[in-house]
Amino acid sequence: MSSGLKCRNCGSNEIEEDNARGDRVCMNCGSVLEDSLIVSEVQFEEVGHGASAIGQFVSAESSGGATNYGYGKFQVGSGTESREVTIKKAKKDITLLCQQLQLTQHYADTALNFFKMALNRHLTRGRKSTHIYAACVYMTCRTEGTSHLLIDISDVQQICSYELGRTYLKLSHALCINIPSVAQ
């Protein structure tokens, strides 16, 4: 019953912690000292060849946010926010696409900025990331006046040029980007 804590109101050491309810209550005066406690216990279940964690590990030192990544497997990550992970992956994939198209880092940075704008407006949800990256690179090519065509990017990414065109149009209209027409 006693957990080594003292009540703030009466000074009693009789504190009951109920993990099922997620609270701590003074048994002397009845004050609720804490509620909505997060239990830092992890349960495991056997699955196939190994074990899988049930729930999410929350350490006493964590400052909030998820600290595990994976699908059912218990892995403690670096505590990096999901948005940061998404942007790092986008930067890597956009840079690779620009290298395949023989574009400089300037183009990759501009395309990444388009991606960040789309991410902030939640335009990436429900769309394939390869289509978003390719559309951002194509927007960059159009605004910078390079000779790359939509079909060039769709060939490198091996995606349908019509799907890429739809994604490009939706992003450019939603972001209010003035795209110059293709010069002949």
Coordinates of N, CA and C in Angstrom, one line a residue:
M1 N 0.8 -1.2 0.0 CA 0.0 0.0 0.0 C 0.9 1.2 0.0
S2 N 1.9 1.3 0.9 CA 2.7 2.5 0.9 C 3.8 2.4 -0.2
S3 N 4.0 3.5 -0.8 CA 4.9 3.6 -2.0 C 6.1 4.5 -1.7
G4 N 6.3 4.9 -0.4 CA 7.4 5.8 -0.1 C 7.1 7.3 -0.4
L5 N 5.9 7.6 -0.8 CA 5.5 9.0 -1.1 C 4.8 9.6 0.1
K6 N 4.7 10.9 0.2 CA 3.9 11.5 1.2 C 2.8 12.4 0.6
C7 N 1.7 12.4 1.3 CA 0.6 13.2 0.8 C 0.9 14.7 1.0
R8 N 0.6 15.5 0.0 CA 0.8 16.9 0.0 C -0.1 17.6 1.0
N9 N -1.3 17.0 1.2 CA -2.3 17.7 2.1 C -2.1 17.3 3.6
C10 N -1.9 16.0 3.9 CA -1.9 15.7 5.3 C -0.5 15.1 5.8
G11 N 0.4 14.8 4.8 CA 1.7 14.3 5.2 C 1.7 12.8 5.4
S12 N 0.6 12.1 5.2 CA 0.6 10.7 5.5 C 1.4 9.9 4.4
N13 N 2.0 8.8 4.9 CA 2.7 7.9 4.0 C 1.8 6.8 3.4
E14 N 0.6 6.7 3.8 CA -0.3 5.7 3.3 C -0.9 6.1 1.9
I15 N -0.1 5.8 0.9 CA -0.5 6.2 -0.5 C -0.8 4.9 -1.2
E16 N -2.0 4.8 -1.8 CA -2.3 3.6 -2.6 C -2.2 3.9 -4.1
E17 N -1.4 3.1 -4.8 CA -1.3 3.3 -6.3 C -2.0 2.2 -7.0
D18 N -3.0 2.5 -7.8 CA -3.8 1.5 -8.5 C -3.5 1.7 -10.0
N19 N -2.7 0.7 -10.5 CA -2.3 0.7 -11.9 C -3.4 0.5 -12.9
A20 N -4.5 -0.2 -12.4 CA -5.6 -0.4 -13.3 C -6.4 0.9 -13.5
R21 N -6.5 1.7 -12.5 CA -7.2 3.0 -12.7 C -6.2 4.1 -13.1
G22 N -4.9 3.9 -12.8 CA -3.9 4.8 -13.2 C -3.9 6.0 -12.3
D23 N -4.0 5.8 -10.9 CA -4.0 6.9 -10.0 C -3.3 6.6 -8.7
R24 N -3.0 7.6 -7.9 CA -2.5 7.5 -6.6 C -3.4 8.3 -5.6
V25 N -3.8 7.6 -4.5 CA -4.8 8.2 -3.6 C -4.2 8.0 -2.2
C26 N -4.3 9.1 -1.4 CA -4.0 9.1 0.0 C -5.1 8.4 0.8
M27 N -4.7 7.3 1.5 CA -5.7 6.5 2.2 C -6.1 7.2 3.5
N28 N -5.3 8.2 4.0 CA -5.6 8.9 5.2 C -6.7 10.0 5.0
C29 N -6.5 10.9 4.0 CA -7.4 12.0 3.8 C -8.2 11.8 2.5
G30 N -7.9 10.9 1.7 CA -8.7 10.6 0.5 C -8.3 11.5 -0.7
S31 N -7.3 12.3 -0.6 CA -6.9 13.1 -1.7 C -6.3 12.3 -2.9
V32 N -6.7 12.7 -4.1 CA -6.1 12.1 -5.3 C -4.9 12.8 -5.6
L33 N -3.7 12.2 -5.5 CA -2.4 12.8 -5.6 C -2.0 12.9 -7.1
E34 N -2.3 11.8 -7.8 CA -2.0 11.8 -9.3 C -3.0 10.9 -9.9
D35 N -3.4 11.3 -11.2 CA -4.3 10.5 -12.0 C -3.7 10.4 -13.4
S36 N -4.2 9.5 -14.2 CA -3.7 9.3 -15.5 C -2.2 8.9 -15.5
L37 N -1.8 8.0 -14.6 CA -0.5 7.5 -14.6 C -0.2 6.6 -15.8
I38 N 1.0 6.7 -16.3 CA 1.3 5.8 -17.4 C 2.2 4.7 -16.8
V39 N 1.8 3.5 -16.9 CA 2.6 2.4 -16.4 C 3.7 2.1 -17.3
S40 N 4.9 2.0 -16.7 CA 6.1 1.7 -17.4 C 6.5 0.2 -17.5
E41 N 5.5 -0.6 -17.3 CA 5.7 -2.0 -17.3 C 5.4 -2.5 -18.7
V42 N 6.2 -3.5 -19.2 CA 6.0 -4.0 -20.5 C 5.7 -5.5 -20.4
Q43 N 4.6 -5.9 -21.1 CA 4.3 -7.3 -21.1 C 4.7 -7.9 -22.5
F44 N 5.1 -9.2 -22.5 CA 5.5 -9.8 -23.7 C 4.6 -11.0 -24.0
E45 N 4.5 -11.4 -25.2 CA 3.8 -12.6 -25.6 C 4.6 -13.3 -26.7
E46 N 4.5 -14.6 -26.7 CA 5.3 -15.4 -27.6 C 4.5 -15.4 -28.9
V47 N 5.3 -15.1 -30.0 CA 4.7 -15.1 -31.3 C 5.7 -15.8 -32.3
G48 N 5.3 -17.0 -32.8 CA 6.1 -17.7 -33.7 C 7.5 -18.0 -33.1
H49 N 8.5 -17.4 -33.6 CA 9.9 -17.8 -33.2 C 10.4 -16.9 -32.1
G50 N 9.7 -15.8 -31.7 CA 10.3 -14.9 -30.8 C 9.2 -14.3 -29.9
A51 N 9.5 -13.2 -29.3 CA 8.6 -12.5 -28.4 C 8.2 -11.2 -29.0
S52 N 7.0 -10.7 -28.6 CA 6.6 -9.4 -29.1 C 6.1 -8.6 -27.9
A53 N 6.3 -7.3 -27.9 CA 5.9 -6.5 -26.8 C 4.4 -6.1 -26.9
I54 N 3.7 -6.1 -25.8 CA 2.3 -5.6 -25.8 C 2.3 -4.2 -25.2
G55 N 1.8 -3.3 -25.9 CA 1.8 -1.9 -25.3 C 3.1 -1.1 -25.8
Q56 N 3.3 -0.1 -25.1 CA 4.4 0.8 -25.5 C 5.3 1.1 -24.3
F57 N 6.6 1.0 -24.4 CA 7.5 1.3 -23.3 C 7.5 2.8 -23.1
V58 N 7.4 3.3 -21.9 CA 7.5 4.7 -21.6 C 8.5 4.8 -20.4
S59 N 9.7 5.3 -20.6 CA 10.6 5.4 -19.5 C 10.3 6.6 -18.6
A60 N 10.9 6.6 -17.4 CA 10.7 7.6 -16.5 C 11.4 8.9 -16.9
E61 N 12.4 8.8 -17.8 CA 13.2 9.9 -18.2 C 12.6 10.6 -19.5
S62 N 11.6 9.9 -20.1 CA 11.2 10.4 -21.4 C 10.4 11.7 -21.2
S63 N 10.5 12.6 -22.2 CA 9.9 13.9 -22.2 C 8.6 13.9 -23.0
G64 N 8.1 12.8 -23.4 CA 6.9 12.7 -24.2 C 7.2 12.3 -25.6
G65 N 6.2 11.8 -26.3 CA 6.4 11.3 -27.6 C 6.7 9.9 -27.6
A66 N 6.5 9.2 -28.8 CA 6.8 7.8 -28.9 C 8.3 7.6 -29.0
T67 N 8.8 6.6 -28.3 CA 10.2 6.2 -28.4 C 10.4 4.9 -29.0
N68 N 9.4 4.3 -29.6 CA 9.6 3.0 -30.2 C 9.2 3.0 -31.6
Y69 N 9.9 2.3 -32.5 CA 9.5 2.2 -33.8 C 9.5 0.7 -34.2
G70 N 8.7 0.4 -35.1 CA 8.6 -1.0 -35.5 C 7.1 -1.4 -35.5
Y71 N 6.9 -2.6 -36.0 CA 5.5 -3.1 -36.2 C 5.4 -4.3 -35.2
G72 N 5.0 -4.0 -34.0 CA 4.8 -5.0 -33.0 C 6.0 -5.5 -32.3
K73 N 7.2 -5.2 -32.8 CA 8.4 -5.6 -32.1 C 8.8 -4.4 -31.2
F74 N 9.4 -4.8 -30.1 CA 9.8 -3.8 -29.1 C 11.2 -3.3 -29.5
Q75 N 11.2 -2.1 -30.0 CA 12.5 -1.4 -30.3 C 12.5 0.0 -29.8
V76 N 13.5 0.3 -29.1 CA 13.6 1.7 -28.6 C 14.4 2.5 -29.6
G77 N 13.8 3.5 -30.1 CA 14.5 4.4 -31.1 C 15.2 5.5 -30.4
S78 N 15.6 6.5 -31.2 CA 16.3 7.6 -30.7 C 15.4 8.7 -30.2
G79 N 14.1 8.5 -30.2 CA 13.2 9.5 -29.8 C 12.9 10.6 -30.8
T80 N 13.3 10.3 -32.0 CA 13.1 11.3 -33.1 C 11.6 11.3 -33.4
E81 N 11.1 12.5 -33.6 CA 9.8 12.7 -34.0 C 9.5 12.2 -35.4
S82 N 8.3 11.7 -35.6 CA 7.8 11.1 -36.8 C 8.1 12.1 -38.0
R83 N 7.8 13.3 -37.8 CA 7.9 14.3 -38.9 C 9.4 14.4 -39.3
E84 N 10.3 14.4 -38.3 CA 11.7 14.4 -38.7 C 12.2 13.2 -39.5
V85 N 11.7 12.1 -39.1 CA 12.0 10.8 -39.8 C 11.5 10.9 -41.3
T86 N 10.2 11.4 -41.4 CA 9.6 11.6 -42.8 C 10.5 12.6 -43.6
I87 N 10.9 13.7 -43.0 CA 11.7 14.6 -43.8 C 13.1 14.1 -44.2
K88 N 13.7 13.3 -43.2 CA 15.0 12.7 -43.6 C 14.9 11.7 -44.7
K89 N 13.8 10.9 -44.7 CA 13.6 10.0 -45.8 C 13.4 10.7 -47.1
A90 N 12.6 11.7 -47.0 CA 12.3 12.5 -48.2 C 13.5 13.1 -48.8
K91 N 14.4 13.7 -47.9 CA 15.6 14.3 -48.4 C 16.5 13.3 -49.1
K92 N 16.6 12.1 -48.5 CA 17.4 11.0 -49.1 C 16.9 10.6 -50.4
D93 N 15.6 10.4 -50.5 CA 15.0 9.9 -51.8 C 15.0 11.0 -52.8
I94 N 14.7 12.2 -52.5 CA 14.7 13.3 -53.4 C 16.1 13.6 -54.0
T95 N 17.1 13.5 -53.1 CA 18.5 13.7 -53.5 C 18.9 12.6 -54.5
L96 N 18.5 11.4 -54.2 CA 18.8 10.3 -55.1 C 18.1 10.5 -56.5
L97 N 16.9 10.9 -56.5 CA 16.2 11.1 -57.7 C 16.9 12.2 -58.5
C98 N 17.3 13.3 -57.8 CA 17.9 14.4 -58.5 C 19.3 14.0 -59.1
Q99 N 20.0 13.1 -58.4 CA 21.3 12.6 -58.9 C 21.0 11.7 -60.1
Q100 N 20.0 10.9 -60.1 CA 19.7 10.1 -61.3 C 19.3 11.0 -62.5
L101 N 18.7 12.2 -62.3 CA 18.4 13.1 -63.3 C 19.5 14.1 -63.6
Q102 N 20.6 13.9 -63.0 CA 21.8 14.8 -63.1 C 21.5 16.2 -62.8
L103 N 20.7 16.4 -61.7 CA 20.4 17.8 -61.2 C 21.3 18.0 -60.0
T104 N 21.6 19.3 -59.7 CA 22.5 19.7 -58.6 C 21.8 19.7 -57.3
Q105 N 22.5 19.9 -56.2 CA 21.9 19.9 -54.9 C 20.9 21.0 -54.7
H106 N 21.1 22.1 -55.4 CA 20.2 23.2 -55.4 C 18.7 22.7 -55.7
Y107 N 18.6 21.9 -56.8 CA 17.3 21.4 -57.2 C 16.8 20.5 -56.1
A108 N 17.6 19.6 -55.5 CA 17.2 18.7 -54.4 C 16.6 19.5 -53.2
D109 N 17.3 20.6 -52.9 CA 16.9 21.4 -51.8 C 15.6 22.1 -52.0
T110 N 15.4 22.6 -53.3 CA 14.2 23.3 -53.7 C 13.0 22.3 -53.6
A111 N 13.3 21.1 -54.2 CA 12.2 20.0 -54.2 C 11.9 19.6 -52.7
L112 N 12.9 19.6 -51.9 CA 12.6 19.2 -50.5 C 11.8 20.3 -49.8
N113 N 12.0 21.6 -50.2 CA 11.1 22.7 -49.6 C 9.7 22.5 -50.1
F114 N 9.5 22.1 -51.4 CA 8.1 21.9 -51.8 C 7.5 20.7 -51.0
F115 N 8.3 19.7 -50.8 CA 7.8 18.6 -50.0 C 7.4 19.0 -48.6
K116 N 8.2 19.8 -48.0 CA 7.9 20.3 -46.6 C 6.6 21.1 -46.6
M117 N 6.4 21.9 -47.7 CA 5.2 22.7 -47.8 C 4.0 21.8 -47.9
A118 N 4.1 20.7 -48.7 CA 3.0 19.8 -48.9 C 2.8 19.0 -47.6
L119 N 3.8 18.7 -46.9 CA 3.7 18.0 -45.6 C 3.0 18.8 -44.6
N120 N 3.3 20.1 -44.5 CA 2.7 21.0 -43.6 C 1.2 21.2 -43.8
R121 N 0.8 21.1 -45.1 CA -0.6 21.2 -45.4 C -1.3 19.9 -45.5
H122 N -0.7 18.8 -45.1 CA -1.3 17.5 -45.1 C -1.6 17.0 -46.4
L123 N -0.9 17.4 -47.5 CA -1.2 17.0 -48.8 C -0.5 15.6 -49.2
T124 N 0.3 15.1 -48.3 CA 1.0 13.8 -48.5 C 0.2 12.6 -48.1
R125 N -0.8 12.9 -47.3 CA -1.6 11.7 -46.8 C -2.4 11.1 -47.9
G126 N -2.3 9.7 -47.9 CA -3.1 9.0 -48.8 C -2.4 8.9 -50.2
R127 N -1.2 9.5 -50.4 CA -0.5 9.4 -51.6 C 0.8 8.7 -51.5
K128 N 1.2 8.0 -52.5 CA 2.5 7.3 -52.4 C 3.6 8.3 -52.4
S129 N 4.6 8.0 -51.5 CA 5.7 8.9 -51.3 C 6.5 9.1 -52.6
T130 N 6.7 8.0 -53.3 CA 7.4 8.2 -54.6 C 6.8 9.2 -55.5
H131 N 5.4 9.2 -55.5 CA 4.7 10.2 -56.4 C 4.9 11.6 -55.9
I132 N 4.9 11.7 -54.6 CA 5.1 13.1 -54.0 C 6.5 13.6 -54.3
Y133 N 7.5 12.7 -54.1 CA 8.9 13.1 -54.3 C 9.1 13.5 -55.8
A134 N 8.5 12.7 -56.7 CA 8.7 12.9 -58.1 C 8.0 14.2 -58.5
A135 N 6.8 14.5 -57.9 CA 6.0 15.7 -58.3 C 6.8 16.9 -57.8
C136 N 7.4 16.8 -56.6 CA 8.2 18.0 -56.1 C 9.4 18.2 -56.9
V137 N 10.0 17.2 -57.4 CA 11.2 17.4 -58.3 C 10.7 18.0 -59.6
Y138 N 9.6 17.5 -60.1 CA 9.1 18.1 -61.4 C 8.7 19.5 -61.2
M139 N 8.1 19.9 -60.1 CA 7.8 21.3 -59.9 C 9.0 22.1 -59.9
T140 N 10.1 21.6 -59.3 CA 11.4 22.3 -59.2 C 11.9 22.5 -60.7
C141 N 11.9 21.4 -61.4 CA 12.3 21.5 -62.8 C 11.6 22.5 -63.6
R142 N 10.3 22.6 -63.4 CA 9.4 23.5 -64.2 C 9.7 25.0 -63.7
T143 N 9.8 25.2 -62.4 CA 10.1 26.6 -61.9 C 11.5 27.0 -62.2
E144 N 12.4 26.1 -62.3 CA 13.8 26.5 -62.6 C 14.1 26.5 -64.1
G145 N 13.2 26.0 -64.9 CA 13.3 26.0 -66.4 C 14.3 25.0 -66.9
T146 N 14.4 23.8 -66.3 CA 15.2 22.8 -66.9 C 14.5 22.1 -68.1
S147 N 15.2 21.3 -68.8 CA 14.6 20.6 -70.0 C 14.0 19.3 -69.6
H148 N 13.9 19.0 -68.3 CA 13.3 17.7 -67.9 C 11.8 17.7 -68.1
L149 N 11.3 16.6 -68.7 CA 9.8 16.4 -68.9 C 9.3 15.5 -67.8
L150 N 8.0 15.5 -67.7 CA 7.3 14.6 -66.8 C 7.6 13.1 -67.0
I151 N 7.7 12.8 -68.3 CA 8.0 11.4 -68.7 C 9.4 11.0 -68.3
D152 N 10.3 11.9 -68.2 CA 11.7 11.6 -67.8 C 11.7 11.2 -66.3
I153 N 11.0 11.9 -65.5 CA 10.9 11.6 -64.1 C 10.1 10.3 -63.9
S154 N 9.0 10.1 -64.6 CA 8.3 8.9 -64.4 C 9.1 7.7 -64.9
D155 N 9.9 7.8 -65.9 CA 10.8 6.7 -66.3 C 11.8 6.3 -65.2
V156 N 12.4 7.3 -64.6 CA 13.4 7.1 -63.6 C 12.7 6.4 -62.4
Q157 N 11.6 6.9 -62.0 CA 10.9 6.4 -60.8 C 10.1 5.1 -61.1
Q158 N 9.9 4.8 -62.4 CA 9.1 3.7 -62.9 C 7.7 3.8 -62.4
I159 N 7.1 4.9 -62.5 CA 5.7 5.1 -62.2 C 4.9 5.7 -63.4
C160 N 3.6 5.5 -63.4 CA 2.8 5.9 -64.5 C 2.8 7.5 -64.6
S161 N 3.0 7.9 -65.8 CA 3.2 9.4 -66.0 C 1.8 10.1 -65.7
Y162 N 0.7 9.4 -66.0 CA -0.6 10.0 -65.7 C -0.8 10.2 -64.2
E163 N -0.5 9.2 -63.4 CA -0.6 9.3 -62.0 C 0.3 10.4 -61.5
L164 N 1.5 10.5 -62.0 CA 2.5 11.5 -61.6 C 1.9 12.9 -61.9
G165 N 1.4 13.0 -63.1 CA 0.8 14.3 -63.6 C -0.4 14.7 -62.7
R166 N -1.2 13.8 -62.3 CA -2.3 14.1 -61.3 C -1.8 14.6 -60.0
T167 N -0.8 13.9 -59.5 CA -0.2 14.3 -58.2 C 0.5 15.7 -58.3
Y168 N 1.2 15.9 -59.4 CA 1.8 17.2 -59.7 C 0.8 18.3 -59.7
L169 N -0.3 18.1 -60.5 CA -1.3 19.1 -60.6 C -2.0 19.5 -59.3
K170 N -2.3 18.4 -58.5 CA -2.9 18.6 -57.2 C -2.0 19.4 -56.2
L171 N -0.7 19.0 -56.2 CA 0.2 19.7 -55.3 C 0.4 21.2 -55.8
S172 N 0.7 21.4 -57.1 CA 0.9 22.7 -57.5 C -0.2 23.7 -57.3
H173 N -1.5 23.1 -57.5 CA -2.7 24.0 -57.3 C -2.9 24.2 -55.8
A174 N -2.7 23.2 -55.0 CA -3.0 23.3 -53.5 C -1.9 24.2 -52.9
L175 N -0.7 24.2 -53.4 CA 0.4 25.0 -52.8 C 0.4 26.4 -53.5
C176 N -0.4 26.7 -54.5 CA -0.5 27.9 -55.2 C 0.9 28.3 -55.8
I177 N 1.5 27.3 -56.4 CA 2.8 27.5 -57.1 C 2.5 27.9 -58.6
N178 N 3.0 29.1 -59.0 CA 2.9 29.5 -60.3 C 3.9 28.8 -61.2
I179 N 3.5 27.8 -62.0 CA 4.4 27.1 -62.8 C 4.4 27.6 -64.2
P180 N 5.5 28.0 -64.7 CA 5.6 28.5 -66.1 C 5.3 27.3 -67.1
S181 N 4.7 27.7 -68.2 CA 4.4 26.7 -69.2 C 5.8 26.2 -69.8
V182 N 5.7 25.0 -70.4 CA 6.9 24.4 -71.0 C 7.2 25.1 -72.3
A183 N 8.4 25.6 -72.4 CA 8.8 26.3 -73.7 C 9.2 25.3 -74.7
Q184 N 8.8 25.6 -76.0 CA 9.1 24.7 -77.0 C 10.2 25.2 -77.9

